């Protein structure tokens, strides 16, 4: 059967539309200026390659992977990462004190200073250090384990007059996060704002005391604290019309007890992988993919970020000596 000229043209146009649609569906979301804000779960302390910064920021953190997926990593002015280990919500508008080998302490400018009127994408991973929530857990829970290995001595430690003081503090963190979103939007009114949640540290059931030396009962409590923190982030995002990316749910099967599948480390610091209780590179890649999909992307490219502003060997040795002693989150 022979097709008429009109039918041939119609088919050609239809096929062209189908091909175009397929290409567009797989195209990277379009942004011009991306700024990443956050704490060490954003910065990536000791994940190679570390930048020459006392914020202990890695070139393989999720902002760098996301910027690479978006084609902004090497674009002049396209990508700015000011995430800093140990930052809390106050460091969005206030300077942050960080360690240094040259002088006793140095200072990082407020992270909001990186925002501009033409910033069109902002990711924010913050909140875990407010009221020292994360630092309290990873410092106190191992210390009190021996007093009741099968119980929940860490939870008991932070329960005063029947009130879970850690979860009570997280309620205030939610309000802090809402203010952060408001502040970011004021400075960059046209920006897409994404709140990035924290991956889980412990499994929903079971224990691995050699990796995470908490009492058995404190595993469930620690997991409930992580859920409360992510719920606070999600609620703040919803109330302020921002996007929330749920790294907690997505990291099921990737907690510190899962061996080679883990997105985060346990009690041991590996100078060539991650600080104790912090993300590995594979966790950062996982979170970057989550954010990319939340922005409308499909299958990101697997090209790794370049090692820009990389620390020298001498600087890395200094960082390796300082970071385990000073870092909370």
CSV table of C-alpha atoms in Angstrom, one decimal:
chain,number,residue,atom,x,y,z
A,1,UNK,CA,0.0,0.0,0.0
A,2,UNK,CA,1.3,3.4,-1.0
A,3,UNK,CA,0.9,6.4,1.4
A,4,UNK,CA,-0.2,9.7,0.1
A,5,UNK,CA,2.1,12.7,0.4
A,6,UNK,CA,-0.1,14.3,3.0
A,7,UNK,CA,-0.1,11.2,5.2
A,8,UNK,CA,3.7,10.9,4.9
A,9,UNK,CA,4.1,14.5,6.0
A,10,UNK,CA,1.7,13.9,8.9
A,11,UNK,CA,3.6,10.8,10.0
A,12,UNK,CA,6.9,12.6,9.8
A,13,UNK,CA,5.6,15.5,11.9
A,14,UNK,CA,4.1,13.0,14.5
A,15,UNK,CA,7.4,11.0,14.7
A,16,UNK,CA,9.3,14.3,15.1
A,17,UNK,CA,7.0,15.3,17.9
A,18,UNK,CA,7.4,11.9,19.6
A,19,UNK,CA,11.2,12.1,19.4
A,20,UNK,CA,11.3,15.7,20.6
A,21,UNK,CA,9.0,14.8,23.5
A,22,UNK,CA,11.3,11.9,24.5
A,23,UNK,CA,14.4,14.1,24.3
A,24,UNK,CA,12.7,16.9,26.4
A,25,UNK,CA,11.6,14.4,29.0
A,26,UNK,CA,15.1,13.3,29.6
A,27,UNK,CA,16.6,16.8,29.5
A,28,UNK,CA,18.1,18.2,32.6
A,29,UNK,CA,16.0,20.8,34.5
A,30,UNK,CA,17.1,24.3,33.5
A,31,UNK,CA,18.7,26.6,36.1
A,32,UNK,CA,21.3,29.3,35.8
A,33,UNK,CA,22.5,30.0,39.3
A,34,UNK,CA,22.5,27.4,42.0
A,35,UNK,CA,23.5,28.0,45.6
A,36,UNK,CA,23.9,25.3,48.2
A,37,UNK,CA,23.5,26.0,51.9
A,38,UNK,CA,23.8,23.6,54.8
A,39,UNK,CA,25.8,21.8,57.5
A,40,UNK,CA,28.2,18.8,57.3
A,41,UNK,CA,25.6,16.4,55.9
A,42,UNK,CA,25.7,18.8,52.9
A,43,UNK,CA,29.4,19.7,53.0
A,44,UNK,CA,30.8,16.1,53.3
A,45,UNK,CA,33.8,16.2,55.6
A,46,UNK,CA,36.7,13.9,54.6
A,47,UNK,CA,34.9,12.7,51.5
A,48,UNK,CA,37.5,13.0,48.7
A,49,UNK,CA,38.2,15.4,47.3
A,50,UNK,CA,38.2,18.0,50.0
A,51,UNK,CA,38.3,21.6,49.2
A,52,UNK,CA,40.9,24.0,50.8
A,53,UNK,CA,38.3,25.2,53.3
A,54,UNK,CA,37.9,24.8,57.1
A,55,UNK,CA,34.3,24.0,56.4
A,56,UNK,CA,35.5,20.5,55.5
A,57,UNK,CA,33.6,20.7,52.2
A,58,UNK,CA,34.0,18.0,49.5
A,59,UNK,CA,33.9,18.2,45.8
A,60,UNK,CA,31.9,15.0,45.9
A,61,UNK,CA,29.0,16.2,48.1
A,62,UNK,CA,25.5,16.2,46.9
A,63,UNK,CA,25.5,19.8,45.8
A,64,UNK,CA,28.5,19.1,43.5
A,65,UNK,CA,26.9,16.0,42.0
A,66,UNK,CA,23.6,17.9,41.5
A,67,UNK,CA,25.4,20.9,39.9
A,68,UNK,CA,27.1,18.4,37.6
A,69,UNK,CA,23.8,16.8,36.7
A,70,UNK,CA,22.4,20.3,35.9
A,71,UNK,CA,25.4,21.3,33.8
A,72,UNK,CA,26.3,24.1,36.2
A,73,UNK,CA,29.3,22.8,38.1
A,74,UNK,CA,31.9,24.3,35.7
A,75,UNK,CA,29.8,27.2,34.4
A,76,UNK,CA,31.2,30.5,35.6
A,77,UNK,CA,28.8,31.8,38.3
A,78,UNK,CA,26.6,28.8,37.9
A,79,UNK,CA,27.3,27.0,41.1
A,80,UNK,CA,28.2,28.3,44.6
A,81,UNK,CA,28.5,25.9,47.6
A,82,UNK,CA,28.9,27.6,51.0
A,83,UNK,CA,27.8,24.7,53.1
A,84,UNK,CA,29.9,24.4,56.2
A,85,UNK,CA,30.4,21.6,58.8
A,86,UNK,CA,28.9,22.3,62.2
A,87,UNK,CA,26.6,25.1,60.8
A,88,UNK,CA,23.1,25.6,62.3
A,89,UNK,CA,20.2,27.8,61.2
A,90,UNK,CA,21.7,30.9,62.9
A,91,UNK,CA,24.7,30.7,60.4
A,92,UNK,CA,22.5,31.6,57.6
A,93,UNK,CA,22.5,35.2,58.8
A,94,UNK,CA,25.5,35.2,61.3
A,95,UNK,CA,29.1,34.3,60.8
A,96,UNK,CA,30.4,30.9,61.8
A,97,UNK,CA,33.5,30.2,63.8
A,98,UNK,CA,35.6,27.3,62.4
A,99,UNK,CA,38.9,25.7,63.4
A,100,UNK,CA,42.2,26.6,61.8
A,101,UNK,CA,45.8,25.7,62.2
A,102,UNK,CA,47.1,29.2,61.4
A,103,UNK,CA,45.2,31.0,64.2
A,104,UNK,CA,43.1,29.5,67.1
A,105,UNK,CA,39.9,30.1,65.2
A,106,UNK,CA,38.7,31.6,62.0
A,107,UNK,CA,35.3,32.8,60.7
A,108,UNK,CA,33.1,32.0,57.8
A,109,UNK,CA,30.6,34.6,56.5
A,110,UNK,CA,26.9,34.1,56.8
A,111,UNK,CA,25.7,31.6,54.2
A,112,UNK,CA,23.0,33.9,53.0
A,113,UNK,CA,25.7,36.3,51.6
A,114,UNK,CA,26.0,33.8,48.7
A,115,UNK,CA,22.4,34.5,47.6
A,116,UNK,CA,21.6,37.0,44.8
A,117,UNK,CA,18.5,38.3,43.2
A,118,UNK,CA,19.2,36.2,40.1
A,119,UNK,CA,19.8,32.9,42.1
A,120,UNK,CA,17.2,30.5,40.7
A,121,UNK,CA,17.9,27.3,42.7
A,122,UNK,CA,18.7,27.0,46.4
A,123,UNK,CA,19.2,23.7,48.3
A,124,UNK,CA,19.2,23.9,52.1
A,125,UNK,CA,20.3,21.0,54.3
A,126,UNK,CA,20.2,22.4,57.9
A,127,UNK,CA,18.6,21.9,61.3
A,128,UNK,CA,20.4,18.9,62.8
A,129,UNK,CA,22.8,21.1,64.8
A,130,UNK,CA,20.2,23.4,66.2
A,131,UNK,CA,20.2,22.9,70.0
A,132,UNK,CA,23.1,20.4,69.5
A,133,UNK,CA,20.6,17.6,68.7
A,134,UNK,CA,22.9,15.6,66.5
A,135,UNK,CA,26.0,16.2,68.5
A,136,UNK,CA,24.2,15.2,71.7
A,137,UNK,CA,23.2,11.9,70.3
A,138,UNK,CA,26.5,10.8,68.8
A,139,UNK,CA,28.5,11.9,71.9
A,140,UNK,CA,26.2,10.8,74.8
A,141,UNK,CA,24.5,7.6,73.5
A,142,UNK,CA,27.8,5.7,73.2
A,143,UNK,CA,28.9,6.9,76.6
A,144,UNK,CA,25.9,5.7,78.5
A,145,UNK,CA,25.4,2.4,76.6
A,146,UNK,CA,27.4,0.4,79.2
A,147,UNK,CA,24.9,1.4,82.0
A,148,UNK,CA,22.1,-0.5,80.3
A,149,UNK,CA,23.1,-2.2,77.1
A,150,UNK,CA,19.7,-3.7,76.5
A,151,UNK,CA,17.7,-0.6,77.6
A,152,UNK,CA,17.5,3.0,76.4
A,153,UNK,CA,19.8,5.0,78.7
A,154,UNK,CA,20.3,7.7,76.2
A,155,UNK,CA,16.6,8.3,75.8
A,156,UNK,CA,16.4,8.3,79.6
A,157,UNK,CA,19.2,10.8,79.9
A,158,UNK,CA,17.4,13.3,77.7
A,159,UNK,CA,13.9,12.7,79.2
A,160,UNK,CA,13.3,15.2,82.0
A,161,UNK,CA,10.1,15.2,84.0
A,162,UNK,CA,8.5,13.0,81.4
A,163,UNK,CA,9.5,15.4,78.5
A,164,UNK,CA,11.7,14.2,75.7
A,165,UNK,CA,13.9,17.3,75.6
A,166,UNK,CA,15.5,16.4,72.2
A,167,UNK,CA,12.1,16.2,70.4
A,168,UNK,CA,10.9,19.3,72.2
A,169,UNK,CA,13.9,21.2,70.8
A,170,UNK,CA,13.1,19.9,67.3
A,171,UNK,CA,9.7,21.6,67.4
A,172,UNK,CA,11.6,24.9,67.7
A,173,UNK,CA,13.9,23.8,64.9
A,174,UNK,CA,10.9,23.7,62.6
A,175,UNK,CA,10.2,27.4,63.3
A,176,UNK,CA,13.9,28.2,62.7
A,177,UNK,CA,13.7,26.4,59.4
A,178,UNK,CA,10.6,28.3,58.4
A,179,UNK,CA,12.5,31.5,59.0
A,180,UNK,CA,15.4,30.2,56.9
A,181,UNK,CA,13.1,29.6,54.0
A,182,UNK,CA,11.6,33.1,54.4
A,183,UNK,CA,15.1,34.7,54.5
A,184,UNK,CA,16.2,32.8,51.4
A,185,UNK,CA,13.1,33.8,49.5
A,186,UNK,CA,13.5,37.5,50.5
A,187,UNK,CA,17.1,37.5,49.1
A,188,UNK,CA,16.3,35.4,46.0
A,189,UNK,CA,12.6,35.8,45.3
A,190,UNK,CA,12.6,33.9,42.0
A,191,UNK,CA,14.5,30.9,43.3
A,192,UNK,CA,13.3,27.3,43.6
A,193,UNK,CA,13.9,26.4,47.2
A,194,UNK,CA,14.6,22.8,48.2
A,195,UNK,CA,14.9,21.6,51.7
A,196,UNK,CA,17.0,18.4,51.8
A,197,UNK,CA,16.3,15.9,54.6
A,198,UNK,CA,18.8,13.8,56.5
A,199,UNK,CA,19.4,10.1,55.6
A,200,UNK,CA,18.8,7.6,58.4
A,201,UNK,CA,21.7,6.6,60.7
A,202,UNK,CA,20.2,3.4,62.2
A,203,UNK,CA,17.8,0.7,60.9
A,204,UNK,CA,14.2,0.6,61.9
A,205,UNK,CA,14.9,-2.8,63.6
A,206,UNK,CA,18.0,-4.7,64.6
A,207,UNK,CA,21.3,-3.5,65.9
A,208,UNK,CA,25.0,-3.3,65.0
A,209,UNK,CA,26.8,-2.2,68.2
A,210,UNK,CA,30.2,-2.7,66.6
A,211,UNK,CA,29.3,0.0,64.1
A,212,UNK,CA,26.9,2.2,66.1
A,213,UNK,CA,27.6,1.6,69.8
A,214,UNK,CA,24.2,2.6,71.2
A,215,UNK,CA,22.1,0.6,73.6
A,216,UNK,CA,19.6,-1.7,72.0
A,217,UNK,CA,16.6,0.4,73.1
A,218,UNK,CA,18.2,3.6,72.0
A,219,UNK,CA,18.2,2.5,68.3
A,220,UNK,CA,14.4,2.9,68.1
A,221,UNK,CA,14.6,6.2,69.9
A,222,UNK,CA,17.4,7.5,67.7
A,223,UNK,CA,15.4,6.5,64.7
A,224,UNK,CA,12.3,8.3,66.1
A,225,UNK,CA,14.5,11.5,66.6
A,226,UNK,CA,15.6,11.2,62.9
A,227,UNK,CA,11.9,11.0,61.8
A,228,UNK,CA,11.0,13.9,64.0
A,229,UNK,CA,13.7,16.1,62.5
A,230,UNK,CA,12.8,15.1,58.9
A,231,UNK,CA,9.1,15.8,59.8
A,232,UNK,CA,10.1,19.2,61.0
A,233,UNK,CA,11.9,19.9,57.8
A,234,UNK,CA,9.0,18.7,55.7
A,235,UNK,CA,6.5,20.7,57.7
A,236,UNK,CA,8.6,23.9,57.4
A,237,UNK,CA,8.9,23.3,53.6
A,238,UNK,CA,5.2,22.8,53.2
A,239,UNK,CA,4.2,25.8,55.3
A,240,UNK,CA,6.6,28.1,53.3
A,241,UNK,CA,5.9,26.6,49.9
A,242,UNK,CA,9.3,25.1,49.4
A,243,UNK,CA,10.1,21.6,48.1
A,244,UNK,CA,11.1,18.9,50.5
A,245,UNK,CA,13.3,15.9,49.5
A,246,UNK,CA,12.9,13.0,51.9
A,247,UNK,CA,16.3,11.4,52.2
A,248,UNK,CA,15.2,9.5,55.3
A,249,UNK,CA,12.6,7.4,53.5
A,250,UNK,CA,14.9,6.9,50.5
A,251,UNK,CA,17.8,5.7,52.7
A,252,UNK,CA,15.9,2.6,53.9
A,253,UNK,CA,18.4,-0.2,53.5
A,254,UNK,CA,21.3,2.3,53.5
A,255,UNK,CA,21.8,3.0,57.2
A,256,UNK,CA,25.2,2.6,58.9
A,257,UNK,CA,24.5,-1.0,59.7
A,258,UNK,CA,24.2,-2.1,56.1
A,259,UNK,CA,27.9,-2.5,55.3
A,260,UNK,CA,28.8,-1.8,51.7
A,261,UNK,CA,25.3,-0.4,51.0
A,262,UNK,CA,25.6,2.2,53.8
A,263,UNK,CA,25.1,5.9,52.9
A,264,UNK,CA,26.5,7.0,56.2
A,265,UNK,CA,29.3,5.8,58.4
A,266,UNK,CA,29.2,4.5,62.0
A,267,UNK,CA,31.5,5.3,64.9
A,268,UNK,CA,34.8,5.0,62.9
A,269,UNK,CA,36.4,7.9,61.1
A,270,UNK,CA,38.0,6.9,57.8
A,271,UNK,CA,40.4,9.7,56.7
A,272,UNK,CA,39.8,8.7,53.1
A,273,UNK,CA,36.0,8.2,53.1
A,274,UNK,CA,34.1,10.1,55.8
A,275,UNK,CA,34.0,11.4,59.4
A,276,UNK,CA,32.3,9.2,62.0
A,277,UNK,CA,28.5,9.3,61.7
A,278,UNK,CA,28.5,11.2,58.4
A,279,UNK,CA,27.7,10.5,54.8
A,280,UNK,CA,29.9,8.6,52.4
A,281,UNK,CA,30.3,9.6,48.7
A,282,UNK,CA,27.7,7.0,47.7
A,283,UNK,CA,25.2,8.6,50.1
A,284,UNK,CA,25.9,12.0,48.6
A,285,UNK,CA,25.3,10.6,45.1
A,286,UNK,CA,22.1,9.0,46.3
A,287,UNK,CA,20.8,12.3,47.7
A,288,UNK,CA,21.8,14.3,44.6
A,289,UNK,CA,19.8,11.9,42.5
A,290,UNK,CA,16.8,12.4,44.8
A,291,UNK,CA,17.0,16.2,44.4
A,292,UNK,CA,17.5,15.9,40.7
A,293,UNK,CA,14.4,13.9,40.3
A,294,UNK,CA,12.5,16.3,42.6
A,295,UNK,CA,13.4,19.0,40.2
A,296,UNK,CA,11.9,17.1,37.3
A,297,UNK,CA,15.0,15.3,36.0
A,298,UNK,CA,14.9,11.7,34.9
A,299,UNK,CA,18.2,9.8,34.6
A,300,UNK,CA,21.2,12.0,35.6
A,301,UNK,CA,24.6,11.6,33.9
A,302,UNK,CA,27.2,9.7,35.8
A,303,UNK,CA,30.0,12.1,35.2
A,304,UNK,CA,31.7,12.9,38.5
A,305,UNK,CA,32.4,16.5,39.6
A,306,UNK,CA,35.9,17.9,39.1
A,307,UNK,CA,38.2,18.5,42.0
A,308,UNK,CA,38.1,22.2,42.0
A,309,UNK,CA,39.8,24.3,44.8
A,310,UNK,CA,41.2,21.0,46.1
A,311,UNK,CA,43.2,21.0,49.3
A,312,UNK,CA,46.9,20.2,49.1
A,313,UNK,CA,48.3,17.1,50.8
A,314,UNK,CA,49.6,19.2,53.7
A,315,UNK,CA,46.2,20.8,54.1
A,316,UNK,CA,44.5,17.4,54.1
A,317,UNK,CA,46.8,16.1,56.8
A,318,UNK,CA,45.9,19.2,58.9
A,319,UNK,CA,42.2,18.6,58.3
A,320,UNK,CA,42.5,14.9,59.2
A,321,UNK,CA,44.0,15.9,62.5
A,322,UNK,CA,41.5,18.5,63.4
A,323,UNK,CA,38.1,17.4,62.0
A,324,UNK,CA,37.4,14.3,64.3
A,325,UNK,CA,38.2,16.5,67.3
A,326,UNK,CA,36.0,19.4,66.4
A,327,UNK,CA,33.1,18.3,64.2
A,328,UNK,CA,29.6,17.8,65.6
A,329,UNK,CA,27.5,17.7,62.4
